[in-house]
Amino acid sequence: MSDNIQTVTVLSKTTWTPNLFSFTVSRPDSFKFTAGQFVRLGVNPSQLSYYKQKAVENGDASNEELREALNEDIFRAYSIVSSPFDEVLEFFSIVIPDGAFTSQLQHLEVGDKLLLNTMPFGFLTLARYQKPLPKDLWLLATGTGLAPFLSMLQDLKTWEDYEHIILAYSARSTEELAYIEKIESLQEDFGSLVDNPAQLMFIPIVTRESVEGALTERLPKLLLDGTLQERAGIALDVDSTHVMLCGNPEMVEDTKETLKTLGLVMNRRGEGNIAVENYW
């Protein structure tokens, strides 16, 4: 096993919907990361309690054979939900029915062991913005793409550096809008700890239901017709806007192109407005 791979223990699990869940694991003492980064998590299905139990039920040989067949380490990239200063690591996952990784990860139980590559990856971090200087931060997410933004919003420096933070979070249904209570407490839990904190505006978007207080169209349309900017009460400005996109690849691509038509530019070598993550 690589020196970068460490074993971590599942500490908790939260099921949001049949296809969405979160979990926390122990954090190795030496592990450090920047808010917005992702890691590679590994699972060996044969070592999960779920399959161990199946293998011993009634001494069923077929279950034991299944466990043996699943005896391999499978790794996937996961953005970190937790703050860089938390004592545990939290992750937000979707279940892909035929996915080699998530179809196994859904069986996680407290006490199970996972593998963590302790080398963090990714450049969806606020440090990438050198120009324009921080003022308005737009965090646009769909689904589990919310994860890196929650990490950023649990870092006091984010609240110190910006004047306005707009978190627009899109899901298909109300039940898929995870972490709502946490989002609604961020201003008090973190903003209150710094002088002159940024003001957080949370804009929920539900595309397949009509929900009071939530917008209903896809992010590109909401930006193009100005609805999102109107709800936020802030305009997009090439000289003051930082925009980060994470989530469904189609959303990321379409929204990126929409923002470019509105005059914003991709962030390269520290300059520009738009930053995206492409680990999907």
mmCIF file of C-alpha atoms in Angstrom:
data_model
loop_
_atom_site.group_PDB
_atom_site.id
_atom_site.type_symbol
_atom_site.label_atom_id
_atom_site.label_comp_id
_atom_site.label_asym_id
_atom_site.label_seq_id
_atom_site.Cartn_x
_atom_site.Cartn_y
_atom_site.Cartn_z
ATOM 1 C CA MET A 1 0.000 0.000 0.000
ATOM 2 C CA SER A 2 1.274 3.495 -0.880
ATOM 3 C CA ASP A 3 2.656 5.673 1.923
ATOM 4 C CA ASN A 4 -0.096 8.170 1.042
ATOM 5 C CA ILE A 5 -2.876 5.666 1.752
ATOM 6 C CA GLN A 6 -4.224 5.533 5.282
ATOM 7 C CA THR A 7 -7.105 3.608 6.804
ATOM 8 C CA VAL A 8 -9.933 5.711 8.256
ATOM 9 C CA THR A 9 -13.002 4.681 10.260
ATOM 10 C CA VAL A 10 -16.604 5.586 9.458
ATOM 11 C CA LEU A 11 -17.955 7.587 12.408
ATOM 12 C CA SER A 12 -21.464 8.516 11.234
ATOM 13 C CA LYS A 13 -23.817 8.292 8.282
ATOM 14 C CA THR A 14 -26.756 10.491 7.280
ATOM 15 C CA THR A 15 -29.241 9.361 4.636
ATOM 16 C CA TRP A 16 -30.894 12.311 2.889
ATOM 17 C CA THR A 17 -32.801 10.373 0.204
ATOM 18 C CA PRO A 18 -32.554 6.819 -1.167
ATOM 19 C CA ASN A 19 -29.869 8.145 -3.515
ATOM 20 C CA LEU A 20 -28.086 10.761 -1.391
ATOM 21 C CA PHE A 21 -26.140 10.298 1.808
ATOM 22 C CA SER A 22 -23.342 11.872 3.844
ATOM 23 C CA PHE A 23 -20.795 10.262 6.114
ATOM 24 C CA THR A 24 -17.936 11.238 8.389
ATOM 25 C CA VAL A 25 -14.652 9.436 8.908
ATOM 26 C CA SER A 26 -11.734 9.810 11.266
ATOM 27 C CA ARG A 27 -9.071 12.291 10.204
ATOM 28 C CA PRO A 28 -5.404 11.259 10.167
ATOM 29 C CA ASP A 29 -3.338 13.588 12.356
ATOM 30 C CA SER A 30 -1.005 14.609 9.530
ATOM 31 C CA PHE A 31 -3.695 15.223 6.899
ATOM 32 C CA LYS A 32 -4.062 18.805 5.690
ATOM 33 C CA PHE A 33 -6.122 20.300 2.880
ATOM 34 C CA THR A 34 -7.434 23.619 1.591
ATOM 35 C CA ALA A 35 -11.190 24.305 1.553
ATOM 36 C CA GLY A 36 -12.503 23.325 -1.874
ATOM 37 C CA GLN A 37 -10.068 20.486 -2.514
ATOM 38 C CA PHE A 38 -10.936 16.835 -3.015
ATOM 39 C CA VAL A 39 -9.337 13.525 -2.085
ATOM 40 C CA ARG A 40 -9.418 9.994 -3.374
ATOM 41 C CA LEU A 41 -11.395 7.668 -1.121
ATOM 42 C CA GLY A 42 -11.137 3.921 -1.376
ATOM 43 C CA VAL A 43 -13.441 1.087 -0.399
ATOM 44 C CA ASN A 44 -12.866 -2.655 -0.351
ATOM 45 C CA PRO A 45 -16.429 -4.014 -0.503
ATOM 46 C CA SER A 46 -15.418 -7.388 0.943
ATOM 47 C CA GLN A 47 -14.397 -5.625 4.161
ATOM 48 C CA LEU A 48 -17.712 -3.851 4.691
ATOM 49 C CA SER A 49 -19.840 -5.077 7.590
ATOM 50 C CA TYR A 50 -22.744 -5.489 5.164
ATOM 51 C CA TYR A 51 -20.951 -8.217 3.172
ATOM 52 C CA LYS A 52 -19.281 -9.806 6.171
ATOM 53 C CA GLN A 53 -22.708 -10.297 7.714
ATOM 54 C CA LYS A 54 -24.121 -11.709 4.493
ATOM 55 C CA ALA A 55 -21.232 -14.164 4.313
ATOM 56 C CA VAL A 56 -21.922 -15.614 7.748
ATOM 57 C CA GLU A 57 -25.707 -15.747 7.529
ATOM 58 C CA ASN A 58 -26.625 -19.429 7.595
ATOM 59 C CA GLY A 59 -23.129 -20.239 6.341
ATOM 60 C CA ASP A 60 -24.271 -19.354 2.842
ATOM 61 C CA ALA A 61 -21.464 -20.314 0.443
ATOM 62 C CA SER A 62 -22.799 -18.070 -2.328
ATOM 63 C CA ASN A 63 -22.518 -15.027 -0.076
ATOM 64 C CA GLU A 64 -18.955 -15.962 0.816
ATOM 65 C CA GLU A 65 -18.180 -16.282 -2.888
ATOM 66 C CA LEU A 66 -19.731 -12.850 -3.479
ATOM 67 C CA ARG A 67 -17.536 -11.357 -0.775
ATOM 68 C CA GLU A 68 -14.429 -12.908 -2.319
ATOM 69 C CA ALA A 69 -15.411 -11.556 -5.734
ATOM 70 C CA LEU A 70 -15.634 -8.052 -4.229
ATOM 71 C CA ASN A 71 -12.177 -8.206 -2.679
ATOM 72 C CA GLU A 72 -10.576 -5.217 -4.410
ATOM 73 C CA ASP A 73 -9.791 -1.613 -3.515
ATOM 74 C CA ILE A 74 -11.879 0.873 -5.531
ATOM 75 C CA PHE A 75 -11.000 4.581 -5.415
ATOM 76 C CA ARG A 76 -13.012 7.644 -6.422
ATOM 77 C CA ALA A 77 -12.605 11.419 -6.011
ATOM 78 C CA TYR A 78 -14.651 13.134 -3.315
ATOM 79 C CA SER A 79 -14.761 16.800 -2.340
ATOM 80 C CA ILE A 80 -14.513 17.416 1.396
ATOM 81 C CA VAL A 81 -17.539 18.943 3.136
ATOM 82 C CA SER A 82 -15.834 19.691 6.433
ATOM 83 C CA SER A 83 -13.751 22.693 7.388
ATOM 84 C CA PRO A 84 -9.965 22.389 7.055
ATOM 85 C CA PHE A 85 -9.930 22.746 10.844
ATOM 86 C CA ASP A 86 -12.475 20.032 11.737
ATOM 87 C CA GLU A 87 -11.372 16.984 13.675
ATOM 88 C CA VAL A 88 -13.277 14.658 11.319
ATOM 89 C CA LEU A 89 -13.706 14.490 7.543
ATOM 90 C CA GLU A 90 -17.166 14.643 5.992
ATOM 91 C CA PHE A 91 -18.246 13.633 2.494
ATOM 92 C CA PHE A 92 -21.470 13.950 0.467
ATOM 93 C CA SER A 93 -22.291 11.134 -1.956
ATOM 94 C CA ILE A 94 -24.820 10.185 -4.588
ATOM 95 C CA VAL A 95 -25.699 6.534 -5.199
ATOM 96 C CA ILE A 96 -25.175 5.487 -8.809
ATOM 97 C CA PRO A 97 -27.007 2.130 -9.051
ATOM 98 C CA ASP A 98 -24.481 0.512 -11.387
ATOM 99 C CA GLY A 99 -21.478 2.471 -10.121
ATOM 100 C CA ALA A 100 -18.623 0.267 -8.950
ATOM 101 C CA PHE A 101 -17.919 2.636 -6.051
ATOM 102 C CA THR A 102 -21.128 4.281 -4.846
ATOM 103 C CA SER A 103 -23.220 1.127 -5.221
ATOM 104 C CA GLN A 104 -20.918 -0.357 -2.577
ATOM 105 C CA LEU A 105 -20.439 2.796 -0.511
ATOM 106 C CA GLN A 106 -24.188 3.012 0.141
ATOM 107 C CA HIS A 107 -23.814 -0.020 2.422
ATOM 108 C CA LEU A 108 -21.491 1.854 4.783
ATOM 109 C CA GLU A 109 -22.041 1.340 8.487
ATOM 110 C CA VAL A 110 -20.471 3.050 11.477
ATOM 111 C CA GLY A 111 -17.203 1.273 12.259
ATOM 112 C CA ASP A 112 -16.442 0.283 8.660
ATOM 113 C CA LYS A 113 -12.973 1.033 7.305
ATOM 114 C CA LEU A 114 -12.195 3.090 4.204
ATOM 115 C CA LEU A 115 -8.947 4.073 2.528
ATOM 116 C CA LEU A 116 -7.886 7.710 2.234
ATOM 117 C CA ASN A 117 -5.222 9.011 -0.123
ATOM 118 C CA THR A 118 -3.828 11.811 2.027
ATOM 119 C CA MET A 119 -2.642 13.864 -0.951
ATOM 120 C CA PRO A 120 -5.385 16.451 -1.627
ATOM 121 C CA PHE A 121 -6.138 17.500 -5.199
ATOM 122 C CA GLY A 122 -7.875 20.310 -7.022
ATOM 123 C CA PHE A 123 -7.692 24.030 -7.619
ATOM 124 C CA LEU A 124 -11.276 25.020 -6.773
ATOM 125 C CA THR A 125 -9.923 27.119 -3.924
ATOM 126 C CA LEU A 126 -10.286 30.799 -3.147
ATOM 127 C CA ALA A 127 -6.516 31.238 -3.206
ATOM 128 C CA ARG A 128 -6.649 30.989 -7.000
ATOM 129 C CA TYR A 129 -8.249 34.449 -7.175
ATOM 130 C CA GLN A 130 -5.647 37.196 -7.353
ATOM 131 C CA LYS A 131 -7.514 39.610 -9.607
ATOM 132 C CA PRO A 132 -10.143 40.950 -9.307
ATOM 133 C CA LEU A 133 -9.730 41.384 -5.570
ATOM 134 C CA PRO A 134 -12.359 39.667 -3.365
ATOM 135 C CA LYS A 135 -15.717 41.385 -3.126
ATOM 136 C CA ASP A 136 -18.675 39.300 -4.374
ATOM 137 C CA LEU A 137 -18.426 35.500 -4.254
ATOM 138 C CA TRP A 138 -20.976 33.431 -6.175
ATOM 139 C CA LEU A 139 -21.055 29.709 -5.353
ATOM 140 C CA LEU A 140 -23.236 27.833 -7.852
ATOM 141 C CA ALA A 141 -23.887 24.154 -7.103
ATOM 142 C CA THR A 142 -26.035 21.227 -8.115
ATOM 143 C CA GLY A 143 -26.371 18.051 -6.054
ATOM 144 C CA THR A 144 -23.226 16.867 -4.310
ATOM 145 C CA GLY A 145 -21.339 19.774 -5.912
ATOM 146 C CA LEU A 146 -22.372 21.625 -2.760
ATOM 147 C CA ALA A 147 -19.597 19.878 -0.806
ATOM 148 C CA PRO A 148 -16.577 22.120 -1.538
ATOM 149 C CA PHE A 149 -18.649 25.250 -0.949
ATOM 150 C CA LEU A 150 -19.712 24.071 2.505
ATOM 151 C CA SER A 151 -16.033 23.599 3.302
ATOM 152 C CA MET A 152 -15.237 27.151 2.169
ATOM 153 C CA LEU A 153 -18.120 28.558 4.199
ATOM 154 C CA GLN A 154 -16.732 26.912 7.331
ATOM 155 C CA ASP A 155 -13.408 28.702 6.873
ATOM 156 C CA LEU A 156 -13.311 32.081 8.632
ATOM 157 C CA LYS A 157 -11.047 33.578 5.963
ATOM 158 C CA THR A 158 -13.898 33.351 3.450
ATOM 159 C CA TRP A 159 -16.077 35.510 5.696
ATOM 160 C CA GLU A 160 -13.236 37.973 6.245
ATOM 161 C CA ASP A 161 -12.266 38.419 2.604
ATOM 162 C CA TYR A 162 -15.647 38.996 0.924
ATOM 163 C CA GLU A 163 -18.451 41.518 1.274
ATOM 164 C CA HIS A 164 -21.202 39.358 -0.237
ATOM 165 C CA ILE A 165 -21.506 35.598 -0.693
ATOM 166 C CA ILE A 166 -24.290 34.156 -2.836
ATOM 167 C CA LEU A 167 -24.854 30.415 -2.538
ATOM 168 C CA ALA A 168 -27.236 29.129 -5.223
ATOM 169 C CA TYR A 169 -27.970 25.443 -4.730
ATOM 170 C CA SER A 170 -30.035 23.538 -7.295
ATOM 171 C CA ALA A 171 -31.735 20.151 -6.914
ATOM 172 C CA ARG A 172 -34.568 18.312 -8.617
ATOM 173 C CA SER A 173 -36.771 18.050 -5.522
ATOM 174 C CA THR A 174 -37.050 19.592 -2.071
ATOM 175 C CA GLU A 175 -35.856 16.426 -0.371
ATOM 176 C CA GLU A 176 -32.655 16.528 -2.440
ATOM 177 C CA LEU A 177 -31.749 19.924 -0.983
ATOM 178 C CA ALA A 178 -29.446 18.521 1.676
ATOM 179 C CA TYR A 179 -27.735 20.430 4.493
ATOM 180 C CA ILE A 180 -30.379 23.184 4.607
ATOM 181 C CA GLU A 181 -30.207 23.584 8.390
ATOM 182 C CA LYS A 182 -26.439 23.823 8.220
ATOM 183 C CA ILE A 183 -26.581 26.409 5.443
ATOM 184 C CA GLU A 184 -29.068 28.521 7.377
ATOM 185 C CA SER A 185 -26.797 28.551 10.439
ATOM 186 C CA LEU A 186 -23.544 29.430 8.644
ATOM 187 C CA GLN A 187 -23.878 33.200 9.024
ATOM 188 C CA GLU A 188 -24.267 32.919 12.788
ATOM 189 C CA ASP A 189 -21.860 30.019 13.321
ATOM 190 C CA PHE A 190 -18.991 31.407 11.253
ATOM 191 C CA GLY A 191 -19.761 34.957 10.102
ATOM 192 C CA SER A 192 -20.307 36.063 13.690
ATOM 193 C CA LEU A 193 -16.740 35.077 14.569
ATOM 194 C CA VAL A 194 -15.097 37.776 12.426
ATOM 195 C CA ASP A 195 -15.310 41.566 12.277
ATOM 196 C CA ASN A 196 -17.305 42.956 9.327
ATOM 197 C CA PRO A 197 -18.208 39.531 7.902
ATOM 198 C CA ALA A 198 -19.550 38.903 4.442
ATOM 199 C CA GLN A 199 -23.328 38.759 4.137
ATOM 200 C CA LEU A 200 -24.535 35.362 2.945
ATOM 201 C CA MET A 201 -27.493 35.108 0.571
ATOM 202 C CA PHE A 202 -28.801 31.557 0.130
ATOM 203 C CA ILE A 203 -30.881 30.910 -2.999
ATOM 204 C CA PRO A 204 -32.470 27.448 -3.236
ATOM 205 C CA ILE A 205 -33.489 26.178 -6.672
ATOM 206 C CA VAL A 206 -35.846 23.227 -7.178
ATOM 207 C CA THR A 207 -36.301 22.325 -10.834
ATOM 208 C CA ARG A 208 -39.010 19.628 -10.752
ATOM 209 C CA GLU A 209 -41.328 20.945 -8.059
ATOM 210 C CA SER A 210 -42.956 24.257 -7.245
ATOM 211 C CA VAL A 211 -41.655 25.266 -3.819
ATOM 212 C CA GLU A 212 -42.391 28.503 -2.027
ATOM 213 C CA GLY A 213 -39.261 30.638 -1.803
ATOM 214 C CA ALA A 214 -37.296 28.575 -4.322
ATOM 215 C CA LEU A 215 -36.528 29.386 -7.940
ATOM 216 C CA THR A 216 -37.421 26.733 -10.508
ATOM 217 C CA GLU A 217 -35.356 27.193 -13.672
ATOM 218 C CA ARG A 218 -31.873 25.855 -14.422
ATOM 219 C CA LEU A 219 -28.942 28.032 -13.436
ATOM 220 C CA PRO A 220 -27.972 29.116 -16.979
ATOM 221 C CA LYS A 221 -31.485 30.451 -17.655
ATOM 222 C CA LEU A 222 -31.686 32.176 -14.268
ATOM 223 C CA LEU A 223 -28.414 33.951 -15.002
ATOM 224 C CA LEU A 224 -29.246 34.813 -18.598
ATOM 225 C CA ASP A 225 -32.587 36.458 -17.807
ATOM 226 C CA GLY A 226 -31.214 38.130 -14.665
ATOM 227 C CA THR A 227 -33.518 36.342 -12.194
ATOM 228 C CA LEU A 228 -30.641 35.065 -10.057
ATOM 229 C CA GLN A 229 -28.949 38.454 -9.905
ATOM 230 C CA GLU A 230 -32.273 40.098 -9.037
ATOM 231 C CA ARG A 231 -32.917 37.643 -6.202
ATOM 232 C CA ALA A 232 -29.394 38.217 -4.859
ATOM 233 C CA GLY A 233 -29.668 41.975 -5.250
ATOM 234 C CA ILE A 234 -26.175 42.025 -6.753
ATOM 235 C CA ALA A 235 -25.040 42.361 -10.355
ATOM 236 C CA LEU A 236 -22.351 40.300 -12.024
ATOM 237 C CA ASP A 237 -19.356 42.569 -12.603
ATOM 238 C CA VAL A 238 -16.102 41.644 -14.305
ATOM 239 C CA ASP A 239 -14.259 43.912 -11.857
ATOM 240 C CA SER A 240 -15.684 42.534 -8.598
ATOM 241 C CA THR A 241 -17.197 39.078 -9.148
ATOM 242 C CA HIS A 242 -15.750 35.653 -8.351
ATOM 243 C CA VAL A 243 -17.903 32.712 -9.516
ATOM 244 C CA MET A 244 -17.318 29.057 -8.670
ATOM 245 C CA LEU A 245 -19.198 26.161 -10.287
ATOM 246 C CA CYS A 246 -19.407 22.581 -9.063
ATOM 247 C CA GLY A 247 -21.840 19.771 -9.742
ATOM 248 C CA ASN A 248 -23.421 18.120 -12.739
ATOM 249 C CA PRO A 249 -20.960 18.393 -15.668
ATOM 250 C CA GLU A 250 -23.692 19.601 -18.044
ATOM 251 C CA MET A 251 -24.656 22.365 -15.612
ATOM 252 C CA VAL A 252 -21.031 23.366 -15.149
ATOM 253 C CA GLU A 253 -20.415 23.596 -18.887
ATOM 254 C CA ASP A 254 -23.667 25.399 -19.733
ATOM 255 C CA THR A 255 -23.364 27.841 -16.844
ATOM 256 C CA LYS A 256 -19.744 28.573 -17.657
ATOM 257 C CA GLU A 257 -20.657 29.447 -21.232
ATOM 258 C CA THR A 258 -23.579 31.584 -20.040
ATOM 259 C CA LEU A 259 -21.331 33.537 -17.684
ATOM 260 C CA LYS A 260 -18.911 34.162 -20.537
ATOM 261 C CA THR A 261 -21.719 35.598 -22.664
ATOM 262 C CA LEU A 262 -22.453 37.945 -19.741
ATOM 263 C CA GLY A 263 -18.920 39.316 -19.914
ATOM 264 C CA LEU A 264 -17.135 37.291 -17.235
ATOM 265 C CA VAL A 265 -13.908 35.456 -18.052
ATOM 266 C CA MET A 266 -12.305 32.194 -16.980
ATOM 267 C CA ASN A 267 -9.787 32.401 -14.154
ATOM 268 C CA ARG A 268 -6.311 31.590 -15.445
ATOM 269 C CA ARG A 269 -3.015 32.118 -13.630
ATOM 270 C CA GLY A 270 -4.884 33.875 -10.828
ATOM 271 C CA GLU A 271 -6.779 36.375 -12.973
ATOM 272 C CA GLY A 272 -10.406 36.192 -14.031
ATOM 273 C CA ASN A 273 -13.866 35.531 -12.647
ATOM 274 C CA ILE A 274 -14.922 31.918 -13.299
ATOM 275 C CA ALA A 275 -13.510 28.799 -11.640
ATOM 276 C CA VAL A 276 -14.794 25.240 -12.135
ATOM 277 C CA GLU A 277 -13.957 21.775 -10.895
ATOM 278 C CA ASN A 278 -13.605 18.959 -13.424
ATOM 279 C CA TYR A 279 -12.989 15.854 -11.323
ATOM 280 C CA TRP A 280 -16.234 14.157 -12.382
#
